[in-house]
Amino acid sequence: MIFKILKKINLDYIRMLLSIIYGGWFIYIGIQHFLDPDWFKPIVPKVIGYPVFWVYISGVVEIILGIFLILPSSRRIASLGFIIFLIVVYWANINMWINDIEIGENKLSQQGHVIRGIIQFVLIVAVGWIGKLNRKF
């Protein structure tokens, strides 16, 4: 029954709705990089240095990609940008896991880090679907 209902729902409508939710969420998170950079600084890998710089840069990227994802004319390129971005910033999550770094006064368990990795993968797949990256450019 659920599949019959889903077939009736226009996939473009679902894509549009998800692009607004996804893009809006990343705009919000990007803004948080400026409002509370100290929350994000601990997970920036020490080897690259300048944690505030990287927090601000990633915030800018999240805001720009979030806006571009919401706009239909730039959705596809924003999806590609998000995939690259999510792969690159996962380095910070791996750093947090390997070095058992606290973020927001919380430490994730091993299971928490695995779940976070799965969520990252789902975010990558979802944004690829939103941008229709399975089709030719």
CSV table of N, CA and C in Angstrom, one decimal:
chain,number,residue,atom,x,y,z
A,1,MET,N,0.8,-1.2,0.0
A,1,MET,CA,0.0,0.0,0.0
A,1,MET,C,0.9,1.3,0.0
A,2,ILE,N,1.9,1.3,0.8
A,2,ILE,CA,2.8,2.4,0.9
A,2,ILE,C,3.4,2.7,-0.5
A,3,PHE,N,3.8,1.7,-1.2
A,3,PHE,CA,4.4,1.9,-2.5
A,3,PHE,C,3.4,2.5,-3.5
A,4,LYS,N,2.1,2.1,-3.4
A,4,LYS,CA,1.1,2.7,-4.3
A,4,LYS,C,1.0,4.2,-4.0
A,5,ILE,N,1.0,4.6,-2.7
A,5,ILE,CA,1.0,6.0,-2.3
A,5,ILE,C,2.2,6.7,-2.8
A,6,LEU,N,3.4,6.1,-2.6
A,6,LEU,CA,4.6,6.8,-3.1
A,6,LEU,C,4.6,7.0,-4.6
A,7,LYS,N,4.1,6.0,-5.3
A,7,LYS,CA,4.1,6.1,-6.8
A,7,LYS,C,3.2,7.3,-7.2
A,8,LYS,N,2.2,7.6,-6.5
A,8,LYS,CA,1.3,8.7,-6.8
A,8,LYS,C,1.9,10.1,-6.5
A,9,ILE,N,2.8,10.1,-5.6
A,9,ILE,CA,3.5,11.3,-5.2
A,9,ILE,C,4.5,11.7,-6.2
A,10,ASN,N,4.5,12.9,-6.7
A,10,ASN,CA,5.5,13.3,-7.7
A,10,ASN,C,6.9,13.4,-7.1
A,11,LEU,N,7.8,12.7,-7.7
A,11,LEU,CA,9.2,12.6,-7.1
A,11,LEU,C,9.9,14.0,-7.2
A,12,ASP,N,9.5,14.8,-8.2
A,12,ASP,CA,10.1,16.2,-8.2
A,12,ASP,C,9.6,17.0,-7.0
A,13,TYR,N,8.4,16.8,-6.6
A,13,TYR,CA,7.9,17.5,-5.4
A,13,TYR,C,8.7,17.1,-4.2
A,14,ILE,N,8.9,15.8,-4.1
A,14,ILE,CA,9.7,15.3,-2.9
A,14,ILE,C,11.1,15.8,-3.0
A,15,ARG,N,11.7,15.8,-4.2
A,15,ARG,CA,13.1,16.4,-4.3
A,15,ARG,C,13.1,17.9,-3.9
A,16,MET,N,12.1,18.6,-4.3
A,16,MET,CA,12.1,20.0,-4.0
A,16,MET,C,11.9,20.2,-2.4
A,17,LEU,N,11.1,19.4,-1.9
A,17,LEU,CA,10.9,19.5,-0.4
A,17,LEU,C,12.1,19.1,0.3
A,18,LEU,N,12.8,18.0,-0.1
A,18,LEU,CA,14.0,17.6,0.6
A,18,LEU,C,15.1,18.6,0.3
A,19,SER,N,15.2,19.3,-0.8
A,19,SER,CA,16.2,20.3,-1.1
A,19,SER,C,16.1,21.4,-0.1
A,20,ILE,N,14.8,21.8,0.2
A,20,ILE,CA,14.6,22.9,1.1
A,20,ILE,C,15.0,22.5,2.5
A,21,ILE,N,14.6,21.3,2.9
A,21,ILE,CA,14.9,20.8,4.3
A,21,ILE,C,16.4,20.7,4.4
A,22,TYR,N,17.0,20.0,3.5
A,22,TYR,CA,18.5,19.7,3.5
A,22,TYR,C,19.3,21.0,3.4
A,23,GLY,N,18.9,21.8,2.4
A,23,GLY,CA,19.6,23.1,2.2
A,23,GLY,C,19.5,24.0,3.4
A,24,GLY,N,18.2,24.1,4.0
A,24,GLY,CA,17.9,24.9,5.1
A,24,GLY,C,18.7,24.5,6.3
A,25,TRP,N,18.8,23.2,6.5
A,25,TRP,CA,19.5,22.6,7.7
A,25,TRP,C,21.0,23.0,7.6
A,26,PHE,N,21.6,22.9,6.4
A,26,PHE,CA,23.0,23.2,6.2
A,26,PHE,C,23.2,24.7,6.3
A,27,ILE,N,22.3,25.5,5.9
A,27,ILE,CA,22.4,27.0,6.1
A,27,ILE,C,22.4,27.3,7.6
A,28,TYR,N,21.6,26.6,8.3
A,28,TYR,CA,21.5,26.8,9.8
A,28,TYR,C,22.8,26.4,10.4
A,29,ILE,N,23.3,25.2,10.1
A,29,ILE,CA,24.6,24.7,10.6
A,29,ILE,C,25.7,25.7,10.2
A,30,GLY,N,25.7,26.1,9.0
A,30,GLY,CA,26.8,27.1,8.6
A,30,GLY,C,26.8,28.3,9.4
A,31,ILE,N,25.6,28.9,9.7
A,31,ILE,CA,25.5,30.1,10.5
A,31,ILE,C,26.0,29.8,11.9
A,32,GLN,N,25.8,28.6,12.4
A,32,GLN,CA,26.2,28.2,13.8
A,32,GLN,C,27.8,28.2,13.8
A,33,HIS,N,28.4,28.0,12.7
A,33,HIS,CA,29.9,28.1,12.7
A,33,HIS,C,30.4,29.5,13.1
A,34,PHE,N,29.6,30.5,12.8
A,34,PHE,CA,30.0,31.9,13.1
A,34,PHE,C,29.5,32.3,14.5
A,35,LEU,N,28.3,31.8,14.9
A,35,LEU,CA,27.8,32.1,16.2
A,35,LEU,C,28.5,31.4,17.3
A,36,ASP,N,29.0,30.2,17.1
A,36,ASP,CA,29.6,29.4,18.1
A,36,ASP,C,30.8,28.6,17.6
A,37,PRO,N,31.8,29.3,17.1
A,37,PRO,CA,33.0,28.6,16.5
A,37,PRO,C,33.7,27.7,17.5
A,38,ASP,N,33.6,28.1,18.8
A,38,ASP,CA,34.3,27.3,19.8
A,38,ASP,C,33.8,25.9,19.9
A,39,TRP,N,32.5,25.7,19.5
A,39,TRP,CA,31.9,24.4,19.5
A,39,TRP,C,32.5,23.4,18.5
A,40,PHE,N,32.9,24.0,17.3
A,40,PHE,CA,33.4,23.3,16.2
A,40,PHE,C,34.9,23.1,16.2
A,41,LYS,N,35.6,24.0,16.9
A,41,LYS,CA,37.1,24.1,16.8
A,41,LYS,C,37.8,22.8,17.3
A,42,PRO,N,37.3,22.1,18.3
A,42,PRO,CA,38.0,20.9,18.8
A,42,PRO,C,38.2,19.8,17.8
A,43,ILE,N,37.3,19.7,16.8
A,43,ILE,CA,37.4,18.6,15.9
A,43,ILE,C,38.2,18.9,14.6
A,44,VAL,N,38.7,20.1,14.5
A,44,VAL,CA,39.5,20.5,13.4
A,44,VAL,C,40.9,19.8,13.6
A,45,PRO,N,41.3,18.9,12.6
A,45,PRO,CA,42.6,18.2,12.8
A,45,PRO,C,43.8,19.2,13.1
A,46,LYS,N,44.5,19.0,14.1
A,46,LYS,CA,45.6,19.8,14.5
A,46,LYS,C,46.7,20.0,13.4
A,47,VAL,N,46.8,19.0,12.6
A,47,VAL,CA,47.8,19.0,11.5
A,47,VAL,C,47.6,20.1,10.5
A,48,ILE,N,46.3,20.6,10.3
A,48,ILE,CA,46.1,21.6,9.4
A,48,ILE,C,46.1,23.0,10.0
A,49,GLY,N,46.1,23.1,11.4
A,49,GLY,CA,46.2,24.3,12.1
A,49,GLY,C,45.1,25.3,11.9
A,50,TYR,N,45.1,26.4,12.4
A,50,TYR,CA,44.2,27.5,12.3
A,50,TYR,C,42.7,27.1,12.4
A,51,PRO,N,42.3,26.5,13.5
A,51,PRO,CA,41.0,25.9,13.6
A,51,PRO,C,39.8,26.9,13.3
A,52,VAL,N,40.0,28.2,13.8
A,52,VAL,CA,38.9,29.1,13.6
A,52,VAL,C,38.8,29.4,12.1
A,53,PHE,N,39.9,29.5,11.4
A,53,PHE,CA,39.8,29.7,9.9
A,53,PHE,C,39.0,28.6,9.3
A,54,TRP,N,39.3,27.4,9.6
A,54,TRP,CA,38.6,26.2,9.0
A,54,TRP,C,37.2,26.1,9.4
A,55,VAL,N,36.9,26.5,10.6
A,55,VAL,CA,35.5,26.5,11.0
A,55,VAL,C,34.7,27.6,10.2
A,56,TYR,N,35.3,28.7,10.1
A,56,TYR,CA,34.6,29.8,9.3
A,56,TYR,C,34.5,29.4,7.8
A,57,ILE,N,35.5,28.9,7.2
A,57,ILE,CA,35.5,28.4,5.8
A,57,ILE,C,34.4,27.4,5.6
A,58,SER,N,34.4,26.4,6.5
A,58,SER,CA,33.4,25.3,6.3
A,58,SER,C,31.9,25.9,6.5
A,59,GLY,N,31.8,26.9,7.4
A,59,GLY,CA,30.5,27.5,7.6
A,59,GLY,C,30.1,28.3,6.3
A,60,VAL,N,31.0,29.0,5.7
A,60,VAL,CA,30.7,29.7,4.5
A,60,VAL,C,30.3,28.7,3.4
A,61,VAL,N,31.0,27.6,3.3
A,61,VAL,CA,30.7,26.6,2.2
A,61,VAL,C,29.3,26.0,2.5
A,62,GLU,N,29.0,25.7,3.7
A,62,GLU,CA,27.7,25.1,4.1
A,62,GLU,C,26.6,26.1,3.7
A,63,ILE,N,26.8,27.3,4.0
A,63,ILE,CA,25.7,28.3,3.7
A,63,ILE,C,25.5,28.4,2.2
A,64,ILE,N,26.6,28.6,1.5
A,64,ILE,CA,26.5,28.7,0.0
A,64,ILE,C,25.9,27.5,-0.6
A,65,LEU,N,26.4,26.3,-0.3
A,65,LEU,CA,25.9,25.1,-0.9
A,65,LEU,C,24.4,24.9,-0.5
A,66,GLY,N,24.1,25.3,0.8
A,66,GLY,CA,22.7,25.2,1.2
A,66,GLY,C,21.7,26.0,0.4
A,67,ILE,N,22.2,27.3,0.1
A,67,ILE,CA,21.4,28.2,-0.7
A,67,ILE,C,21.3,27.6,-2.1
A,68,PHE,N,22.4,27.2,-2.7
A,68,PHE,CA,22.4,26.7,-4.1
A,68,PHE,C,21.6,25.4,-4.2
A,69,LEU,N,21.5,24.6,-3.2
A,69,LEU,CA,20.7,23.4,-3.2
A,69,LEU,C,19.2,23.7,-3.3
A,70,ILE,N,18.8,24.7,-2.6
A,70,ILE,CA,17.4,25.1,-2.6
A,70,ILE,C,17.0,25.7,-4.0
A,71,LEU,N,17.9,26.4,-4.6
A,71,LEU,CA,17.6,27.0,-5.9
A,71,LEU,C,17.6,25.9,-7.0
A,72,PRO,N,16.5,25.7,-7.7
A,72,PRO,CA,16.5,24.6,-8.7
A,72,PRO,C,17.6,24.7,-9.8
A,73,SER,N,17.9,26.0,-10.2
A,73,SER,CA,18.8,26.2,-11.3
A,73,SER,C,20.3,25.8,-10.9
A,74,SER,N,20.6,25.7,-9.6
A,74,SER,CA,21.9,25.4,-9.2
A,74,SER,C,22.0,24.1,-8.3
A,75,ARG,N,20.8,23.4,-8.3
A,75,ARG,CA,20.7,22.2,-7.4
A,75,ARG,C,21.7,21.1,-7.8
A,76,ARG,N,21.9,20.9,-9.0
A,76,ARG,CA,22.8,19.8,-9.4
A,76,ARG,C,24.2,20.0,-9.1
A,77,ILE,N,24.7,21.2,-9.3
A,77,ILE,CA,26.1,21.5,-9.0
A,77,ILE,C,26.3,21.6,-7.5
A,78,ALA,N,25.3,22.1,-6.8
A,78,ALA,CA,25.3,22.1,-5.3
A,78,ALA,C,25.4,20.7,-4.8
A,79,SER,N,24.7,19.8,-5.4
A,79,SER,CA,24.7,18.4,-5.0
A,79,SER,C,26.1,17.8,-5.1
A,80,LEU,N,26.7,18.1,-6.2
A,80,LEU,CA,28.1,17.6,-6.4
A,80,LEU,C,29.1,18.3,-5.4
A,81,GLY,N,28.9,19.6,-5.2
A,81,GLY,CA,29.7,20.3,-4.2
A,81,GLY,C,29.5,19.7,-2.8
A,82,PHE,N,28.2,19.4,-2.4
A,82,PHE,CA,28.0,18.8,-1.1
A,82,PHE,C,28.7,17.5,-1.0
A,83,ILE,N,28.6,16.6,-2.0
A,83,ILE,CA,29.3,15.3,-1.9
A,83,ILE,C,30.7,15.5,-1.6
A,84,ILE,N,31.4,16.4,-2.4
A,84,ILE,CA,32.8,16.6,-2.2
A,84,ILE,C,33.0,17.2,-0.8
A,85,PHE,N,32.2,18.1,-0.4
A,85,PHE,CA,32.4,18.7,0.9
A,85,PHE,C,32.2,17.7,2.1
A,86,LEU,N,31.2,16.9,2.0
A,86,LEU,CA,30.9,15.9,3.0
A,86,LEU,C,32.0,14.9,3.1
A,87,ILE,N,32.6,14.5,2.0
A,87,ILE,CA,33.7,13.6,2.1
A,87,ILE,C,34.9,14.3,2.7
A,88,VAL,N,35.2,15.5,2.4
A,88,VAL,CA,36.4,16.2,2.9
A,88,VAL,C,36.2,16.5,4.4
A,89,VAL,N,35.0,17.0,4.8
A,89,VAL,CA,34.9,17.3,6.2
A,89,VAL,C,34.8,16.1,7.1
A,90,TYR,N,34.6,14.9,6.5
A,90,TYR,CA,34.5,13.7,7.3
A,90,TYR,C,35.9,13.4,8.0
A,91,TRP,N,36.9,14.0,7.5
A,91,TRP,CA,38.2,14.0,8.1
A,91,TRP,C,38.1,14.5,9.6
A,92,ALA,N,37.4,15.5,9.8
A,92,ALA,CA,37.2,16.1,11.1
A,92,ALA,C,36.5,15.1,12.0
A,93,ASN,N,35.5,14.3,11.5
A,93,ASN,CA,34.8,13.3,12.3
A,93,ASN,C,35.7,12.2,12.6
A,94,ILE,N,36.6,11.8,11.6
A,94,ILE,CA,37.5,10.7,11.9
A,94,ILE,C,38.5,11.2,13.0
A,95,ASN,N,39.0,12.4,12.9
A,95,ASN,CA,39.9,13.0,13.9
A,95,ASN,C,39.2,12.9,15.2
A,96,MET,N,37.9,13.3,15.3
A,96,MET,CA,37.2,13.2,16.6
A,96,MET,C,37.1,11.8,17.1
A,97,TRP,N,37.0,10.8,16.2
A,97,TRP,CA,36.8,9.4,16.6
A,97,TRP,C,38.2,8.9,17.1
A,98,ILE,N,39.2,9.1,16.3
A,98,ILE,CA,40.5,8.5,16.6
A,98,ILE,C,41.1,9.1,17.9
A,99,ASN,N,40.9,10.4,18.0
A,99,ASN,CA,41.5,11.1,19.2
A,99,ASN,C,40.5,11.3,20.4
A,100,ASP,N,39.4,10.7,20.2
A,100,ASP,CA,38.4,10.7,21.3
A,100,ASP,C,38.1,12.1,21.8
A,101,ILE,N,37.8,13.0,20.8
A,101,ILE,CA,37.6,14.4,21.1
A,101,ILE,C,36.2,14.7,21.5
A,102,GLU,N,36.0,15.5,22.5
A,102,GLU,CA,34.7,15.9,23.0
A,102,GLU,C,34.2,17.1,22.1
A,103,ILE,N,33.0,17.1,21.8
A,103,ILE,CA,32.4,18.2,21.0
A,103,ILE,C,31.1,18.5,21.8
A,104,GLY,N,30.9,19.8,22.0
A,104,GLY,CA,29.7,20.2,22.8
A,104,GLY,C,29.6,19.6,24.1
A,105,GLU,N,30.7,19.3,24.8
A,105,GLU,CA,30.8,18.7,26.1
A,105,GLU,C,30.3,17.2,26.1
A,106,ASN,N,30.3,16.6,24.9
A,106,ASN,CA,29.9,15.2,24.7
A,106,ASN,C,31.0,14.5,24.0
A,107,LYS,N,31.2,13.2,24.4
A,107,LYS,CA,32.0,12.3,23.6
A,107,LYS,C,31.1,11.2,23.1
A,108,LEU,N,31.4,10.9,21.8
A,108,LEU,CA,30.6,9.8,21.2
A,108,LEU,C,31.2,8.5,21.5
A,109,SER,N,30.4,7.5,21.7
A,109,SER,CA,30.9,6.1,21.9
A,109,SER,C,31.3,5.6,20.5
A,110,GLN,N,31.9,4.4,20.5
A,110,GLN,CA,32.3,3.7,19.3
A,110,GLN,C,31.0,3.6,18.4
A,111,GLN,N,29.9,3.2,19.0
A,111,GLN,CA,28.7,3.0,18.3
A,111,GLN,C,28.2,4.4,17.7
A,112,GLY,N,28.4,5.4,18.5
A,112,GLY,CA,28.0,6.7,18.1
A,112,GLY,C,28.8,7.2,16.9
A,113,HIS,N,30.0,6.9,16.8
A,113,HIS,CA,30.9,7.3,15.7
A,113,HIS,C,30.5,6.5,14.4
A,114,VAL,N,30.2,5.2,14.6
A,114,VAL,CA,29.7,4.4,13.5
A,114,VAL,C,28.4,4.9,12.9
A,115,ILE,N,27.5,5.3,13.8
A,115,ILE,CA,26.2,5.8,13.4
A,115,ILE,C,26.4,7.1,12.7
A,116,ARG,N,27.3,8.0,13.2
A,116,ARG,CA,27.7,9.2,12.5
A,116,ARG,C,28.2,9.0,11.1
A,117,GLY,N,29.0,8.0,10.9
A,117,GLY,CA,29.5,7.6,9.6
A,117,GLY,C,28.4,7.2,8.7
A,118,ILE,N,27.5,6.4,9.2
A,118,ILE,CA,26.4,5.9,8.4
A,118,ILE,C,25.5,7.1,8.0
A,119,ILE,N,25.3,8.0,8.9
A,119,ILE,CA,24.5,9.2,8.6
A,119,ILE,C,25.2,10.1,7.5
A,120,GLN,N,26.5,10.2,7.6
A,120,GLN,CA,27.3,10.9,6.6
A,120,GLN,C,27.1,10.3,5.2
A,121,PHE,N,27.1,8.9,5.2
A,121,PHE,CA,26.9,8.2,3.9
A,121,PHE,C,25.5,8.5,3.4
A,122,VAL,N,24.5,8.4,4.3
A,122,VAL,CA,23.1,8.7,3.9
A,122,VAL,C,23.0,10.1,3.4
A,123,LEU,N,23.6,11.0,4.0
A,123,LEU,CA,23.6,12.4,3.5
A,123,LEU,C,24.2,12.6,2.1
A,124,ILE,N,25.2,11.8,1.9
A,124,ILE,CA,25.8,11.9,0.5
A,124,ILE,C,24.9,11.3,-0.5
A,125,VAL,N,24.3,10.1,-0.2
A,125,VAL,CA,23.4,9.5,-1.1
A,125,VAL,C,22.2,10.4,-1.4
A,126,ALA,N,21.6,10.9,-0.3
A,126,ALA,CA,20.4,11.8,-0.4
A,126,ALA,C,20.7,13.0,-1.2
A,127,VAL,N,21.8,13.7,-1.0
A,127,VAL,CA,22.1,14.9,-1.8
A,127,VAL,C,22.4,14.6,-3.3
A,128,GLY,N,22.9,13.4,-3.5
A,128,GLY,CA,23.1,12.9,-4.9
A,128,GLY,C,21.8,12.7,-5.6
A,129,TRP,N,20.8,12.1,-4.8
A,129,TRP,CA,19.5,11.9,-5.4
A,129,TRP,C,18.7,13.3,-5.6
A,130,ILE,N,18.9,14.2,-4.6
A,130,ILE,CA,18.2,15.5,-4.8
A,130,ILE,C,18.7,16.2,-6.0
A,131,GLY,N,20.0,16.1,-6.3
A,131,GLY,CA,20.6,16.7,-7.5
A,131,GLY,C,20.5,15.9,-8.8
A,132,LYS,N,19.9,14.8,-8.7
A,132,LYS,CA,19.7,13.9,-9.9
A,132,LYS,C,21.1,13.6,-10.5
A,133,LEU,N,22.1,13.3,-9.6
A,133,LEU,CA,23.4,13.0,-10.1
A,133,LEU,C,23.6,11.7,-10.8
A,134,ASN,N,22.5,10.9,-10.7
A,134,ASN,CA,22.5,9.6,-11.4
A,134,ASN,C,22.3,9.7,-12.9
A,135,ARG,N,22.0,11.0,-13.4
A,135,ARG,CA,21.7,11.3,-14.8
A,135,ARG,C,22.9,12.0,-15.4
A,136,LYS,N,23.0,12.0,-16.7
A,136,LYS,CA,24.1,12.7,-17.4
A,136,LYS,C,23.9,14.2,-17.2
A,137,PHE,N,25.1,14.9,-17.2
A,137,PHE,CA,25.1,16.3,-17.1
A,137,PHE,C,24.7,17.0,-18.4
